[in-house]
Short mmCIF file of C-alpha atoms in Angstrom, two decimals:
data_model
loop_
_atom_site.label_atom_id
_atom_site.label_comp_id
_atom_site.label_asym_id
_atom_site.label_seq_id
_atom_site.Cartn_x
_atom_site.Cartn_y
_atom_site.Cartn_z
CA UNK A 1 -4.64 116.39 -146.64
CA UNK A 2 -6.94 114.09 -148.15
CA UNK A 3 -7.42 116.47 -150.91
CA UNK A 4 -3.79 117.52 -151.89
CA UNK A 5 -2.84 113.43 -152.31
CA UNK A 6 -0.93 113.37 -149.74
CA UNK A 7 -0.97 111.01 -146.25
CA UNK A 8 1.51 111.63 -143.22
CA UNK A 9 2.90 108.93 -141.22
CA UNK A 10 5.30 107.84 -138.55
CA UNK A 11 6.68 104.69 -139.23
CA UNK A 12 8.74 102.15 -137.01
CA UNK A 13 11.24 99.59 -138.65
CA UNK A 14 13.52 97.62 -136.39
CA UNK A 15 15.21 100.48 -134.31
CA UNK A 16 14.17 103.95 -136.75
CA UNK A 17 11.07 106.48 -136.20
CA UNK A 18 10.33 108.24 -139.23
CA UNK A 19 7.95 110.90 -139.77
CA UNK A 20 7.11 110.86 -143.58
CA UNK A 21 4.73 113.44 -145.98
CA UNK A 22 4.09 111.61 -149.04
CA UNK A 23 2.72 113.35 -151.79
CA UNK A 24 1.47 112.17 -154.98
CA UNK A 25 2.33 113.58 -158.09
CA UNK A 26 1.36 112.99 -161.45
CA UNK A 27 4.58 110.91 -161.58
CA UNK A 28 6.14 109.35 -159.03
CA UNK A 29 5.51 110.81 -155.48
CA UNK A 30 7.22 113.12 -153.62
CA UNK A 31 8.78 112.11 -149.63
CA UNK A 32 9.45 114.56 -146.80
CA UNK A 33 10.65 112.37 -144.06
CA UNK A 34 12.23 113.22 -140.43
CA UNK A 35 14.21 111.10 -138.07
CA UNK A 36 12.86 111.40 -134.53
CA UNK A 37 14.48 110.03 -131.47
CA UNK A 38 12.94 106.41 -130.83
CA UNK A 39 11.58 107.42 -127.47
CA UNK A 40 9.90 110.87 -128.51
CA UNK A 41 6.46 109.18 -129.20
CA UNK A 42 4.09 106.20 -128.56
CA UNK A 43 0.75 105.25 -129.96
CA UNK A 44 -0.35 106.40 -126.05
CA UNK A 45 1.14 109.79 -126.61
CA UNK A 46 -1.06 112.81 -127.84
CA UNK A 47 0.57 113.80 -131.37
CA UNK A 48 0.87 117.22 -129.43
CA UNK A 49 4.19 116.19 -127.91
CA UNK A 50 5.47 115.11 -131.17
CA UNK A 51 9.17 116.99 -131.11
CA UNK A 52 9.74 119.97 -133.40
CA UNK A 53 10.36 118.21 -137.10
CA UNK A 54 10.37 119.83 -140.52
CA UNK A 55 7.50 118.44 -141.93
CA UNK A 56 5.20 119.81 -139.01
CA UNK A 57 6.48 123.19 -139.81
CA UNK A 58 6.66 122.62 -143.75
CA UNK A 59 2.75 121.29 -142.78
CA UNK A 60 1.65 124.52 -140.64
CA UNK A 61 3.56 126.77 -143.08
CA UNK A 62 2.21 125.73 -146.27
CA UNK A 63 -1.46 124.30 -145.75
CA UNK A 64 -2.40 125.93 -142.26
CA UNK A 65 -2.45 121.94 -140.71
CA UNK A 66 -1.05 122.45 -137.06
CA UNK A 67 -0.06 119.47 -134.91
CA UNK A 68 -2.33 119.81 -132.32
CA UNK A 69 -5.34 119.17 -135.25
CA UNK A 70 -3.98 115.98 -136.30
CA UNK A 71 -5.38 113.14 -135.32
CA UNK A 72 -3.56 108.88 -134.90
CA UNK A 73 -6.79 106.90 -136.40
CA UNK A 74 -4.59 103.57 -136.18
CA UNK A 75 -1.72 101.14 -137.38
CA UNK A 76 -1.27 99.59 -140.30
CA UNK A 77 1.77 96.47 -139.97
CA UNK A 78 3.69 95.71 -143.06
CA UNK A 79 5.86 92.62 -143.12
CA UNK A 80 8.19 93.21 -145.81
CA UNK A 81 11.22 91.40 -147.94
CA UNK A 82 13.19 92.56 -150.32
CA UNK A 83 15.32 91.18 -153.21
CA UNK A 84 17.56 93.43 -155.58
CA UNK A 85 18.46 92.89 -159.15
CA UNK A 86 20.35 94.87 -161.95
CA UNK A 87 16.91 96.92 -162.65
CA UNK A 88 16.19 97.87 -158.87
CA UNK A 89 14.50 96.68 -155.72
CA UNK A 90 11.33 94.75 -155.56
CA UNK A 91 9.62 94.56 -152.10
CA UNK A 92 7.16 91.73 -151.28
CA UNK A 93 4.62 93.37 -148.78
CA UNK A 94 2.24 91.73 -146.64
CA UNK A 95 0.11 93.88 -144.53
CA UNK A 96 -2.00 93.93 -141.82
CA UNK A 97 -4.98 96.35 -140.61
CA UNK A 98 -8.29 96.43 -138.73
CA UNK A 99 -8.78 92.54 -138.88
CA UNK A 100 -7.72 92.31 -142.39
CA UNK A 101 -4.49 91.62 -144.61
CA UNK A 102 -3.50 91.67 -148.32
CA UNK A 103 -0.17 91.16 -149.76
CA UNK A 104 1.18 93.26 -153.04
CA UNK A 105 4.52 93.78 -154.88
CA UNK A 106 6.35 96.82 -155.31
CA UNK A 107 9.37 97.50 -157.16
CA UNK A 108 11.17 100.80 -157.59
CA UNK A 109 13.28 102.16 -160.28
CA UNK A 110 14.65 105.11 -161.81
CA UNK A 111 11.76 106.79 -164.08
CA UNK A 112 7.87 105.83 -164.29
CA UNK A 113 8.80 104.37 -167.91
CA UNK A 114 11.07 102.20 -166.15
CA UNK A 115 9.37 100.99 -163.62
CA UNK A 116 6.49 99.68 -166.41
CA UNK A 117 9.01 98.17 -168.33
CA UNK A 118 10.47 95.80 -165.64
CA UNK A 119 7.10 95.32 -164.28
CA UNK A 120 6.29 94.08 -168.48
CA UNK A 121 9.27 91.91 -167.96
CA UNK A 122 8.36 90.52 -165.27
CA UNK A 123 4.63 89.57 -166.27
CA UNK A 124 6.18 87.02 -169.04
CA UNK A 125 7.49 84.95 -166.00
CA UNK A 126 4.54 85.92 -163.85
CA UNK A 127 1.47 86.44 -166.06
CA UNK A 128 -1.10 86.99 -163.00
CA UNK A 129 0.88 90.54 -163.17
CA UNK A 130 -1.39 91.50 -166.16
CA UNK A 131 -4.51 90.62 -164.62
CA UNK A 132 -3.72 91.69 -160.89
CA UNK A 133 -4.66 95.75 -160.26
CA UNK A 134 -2.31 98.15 -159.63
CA UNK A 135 -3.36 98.34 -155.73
CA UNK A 136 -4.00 102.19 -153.81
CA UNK A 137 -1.53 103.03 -151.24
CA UNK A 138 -1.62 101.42 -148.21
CA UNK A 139 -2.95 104.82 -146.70
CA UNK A 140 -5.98 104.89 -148.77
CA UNK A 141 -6.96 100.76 -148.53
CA UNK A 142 -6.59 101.49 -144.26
CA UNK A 143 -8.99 104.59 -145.07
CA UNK A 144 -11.30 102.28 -147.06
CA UNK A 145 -11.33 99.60 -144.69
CA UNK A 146 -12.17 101.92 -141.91
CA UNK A 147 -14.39 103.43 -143.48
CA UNK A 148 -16.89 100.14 -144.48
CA UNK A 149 -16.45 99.10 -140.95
CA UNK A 150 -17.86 102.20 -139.79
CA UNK A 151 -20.93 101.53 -142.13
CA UNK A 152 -21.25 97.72 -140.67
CA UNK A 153 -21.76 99.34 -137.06
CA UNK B 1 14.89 119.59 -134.73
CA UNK B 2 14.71 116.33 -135.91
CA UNK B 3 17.15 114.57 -139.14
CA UNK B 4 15.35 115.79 -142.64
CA UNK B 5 15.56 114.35 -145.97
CA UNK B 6 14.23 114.77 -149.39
CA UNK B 7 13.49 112.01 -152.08
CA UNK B 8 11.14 111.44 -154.95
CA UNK B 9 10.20 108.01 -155.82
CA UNK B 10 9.16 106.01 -159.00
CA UNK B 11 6.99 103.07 -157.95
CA UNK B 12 4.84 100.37 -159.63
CA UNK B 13 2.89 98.03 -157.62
CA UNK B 14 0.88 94.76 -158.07
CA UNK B 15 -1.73 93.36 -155.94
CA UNK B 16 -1.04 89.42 -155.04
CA UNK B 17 -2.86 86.68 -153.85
CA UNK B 18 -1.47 84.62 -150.62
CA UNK B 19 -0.27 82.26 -152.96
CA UNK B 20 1.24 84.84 -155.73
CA UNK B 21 3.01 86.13 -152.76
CA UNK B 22 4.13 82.86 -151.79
CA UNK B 23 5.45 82.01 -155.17
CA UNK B 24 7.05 85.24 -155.31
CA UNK B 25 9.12 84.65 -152.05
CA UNK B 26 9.94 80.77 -152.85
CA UNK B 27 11.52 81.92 -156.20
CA UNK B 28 12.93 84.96 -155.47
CA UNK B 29 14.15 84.09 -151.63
CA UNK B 30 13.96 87.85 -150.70
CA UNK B 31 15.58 88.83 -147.40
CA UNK B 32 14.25 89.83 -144.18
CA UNK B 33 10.74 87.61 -144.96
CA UNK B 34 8.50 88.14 -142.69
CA UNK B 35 10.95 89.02 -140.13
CA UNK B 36 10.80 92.96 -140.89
CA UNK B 37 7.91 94.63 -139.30
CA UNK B 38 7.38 98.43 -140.16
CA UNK B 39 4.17 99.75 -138.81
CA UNK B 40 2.45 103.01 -140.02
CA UNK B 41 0.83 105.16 -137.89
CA UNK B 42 -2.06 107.19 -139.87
CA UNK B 43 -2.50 110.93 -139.54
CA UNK B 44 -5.07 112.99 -140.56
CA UNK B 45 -6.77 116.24 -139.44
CA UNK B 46 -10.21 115.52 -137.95
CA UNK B 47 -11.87 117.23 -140.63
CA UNK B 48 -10.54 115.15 -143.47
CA UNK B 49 -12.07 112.15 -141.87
#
């Protein structure tokens, strides 16, 4: 999954479970999600018992990746807030993983040449914009961090 | 089967500071600050790992 860009997650806001496929594409990224009942799954649950969803079968249809080979490696928190304007949303993120946090901005809008120019905009009110990186996805920088803790031990 | 949807998504993102972010939320007074929790559960195959 690594391989094809692409990360699959469940993820609980206030009283939704979604299942999501996110796959990045050369622009933008493409979302497969699912609704599943609240109750159908738990951190303490094997992902086996996951209920039927189009994304597993979309998963085990396309790339050969059953459910029973997938494997929870842990939970990323996000504390998010949002404000809208006339160009779109922006989404002030703060997250939390493996003893660690960072905090980002996000904003979507309509195109890729869109979103750069109201991020350009918004760098002449906040110039740290220019200078901060353009951060991996939250997937990858939970990957990373595992991954150096693993080489600590 | 379970409620499916569809969506592509144009993005840009910034990495902050704790005080960027700060200054960000003071400004802007976005909603739902730090009272929305979402939390990701991470998938993978064993053999991607």
């Amino acid at each position: 999954m690594k391989e094809r860009n692409a990360a699959l997650r469940i993820r609980l806001k206030e009283d939704e479970m979604t299942l999501t496929l996110k796959i990045k594409m050369e622009d933008g990224a493409h979302e497969k999600h699912d609704r599943l009942p609240l109750e159908s799954w738990s951190t303490e649950t094997p992902l086996s018992a996951l209920p039927d969803a189009t994304v597993l079968s979309w998963l085990e249809e396309e790339w050969g990746i059953s459910k029973s080979s997938l494997l929870h490696l842990g939970t990323l928190s996000t504390h998010r807030a949002t404000w809208n304007s006339d160009d779109g949303s922006y989404f002030l993120d703060h997250s939390e993983y493996l003893g660690t946090s960072d905090f980002e901005l996000e904003f979507e809008g309509s195109s890729t040449s869109h979103v750069n120019l109201v991020l350009k905009q918004l760098a002449k009110t906040y110039p740290f914009l220019l200078q901060n990186d353009d951060p991996s996805p939250k997937v990858k920088r939970f990957f990373d961090r595992k991954q150096s803790l693993q080489e600590k031990m | 089967m379970a409620q499916h949807h569809e969506e592509f998504e144009f993005e840009g993102k910034r990495a902050l500071t704790e005080r960027q972010f700060e200054q960000l939320c003071t400004e802007h007074k976005p909603k739902a600050h730090r009272s929305l929790l979402s939390t990701i559960i991470i998938l993978t195959q064993p053999t991607s790992n």
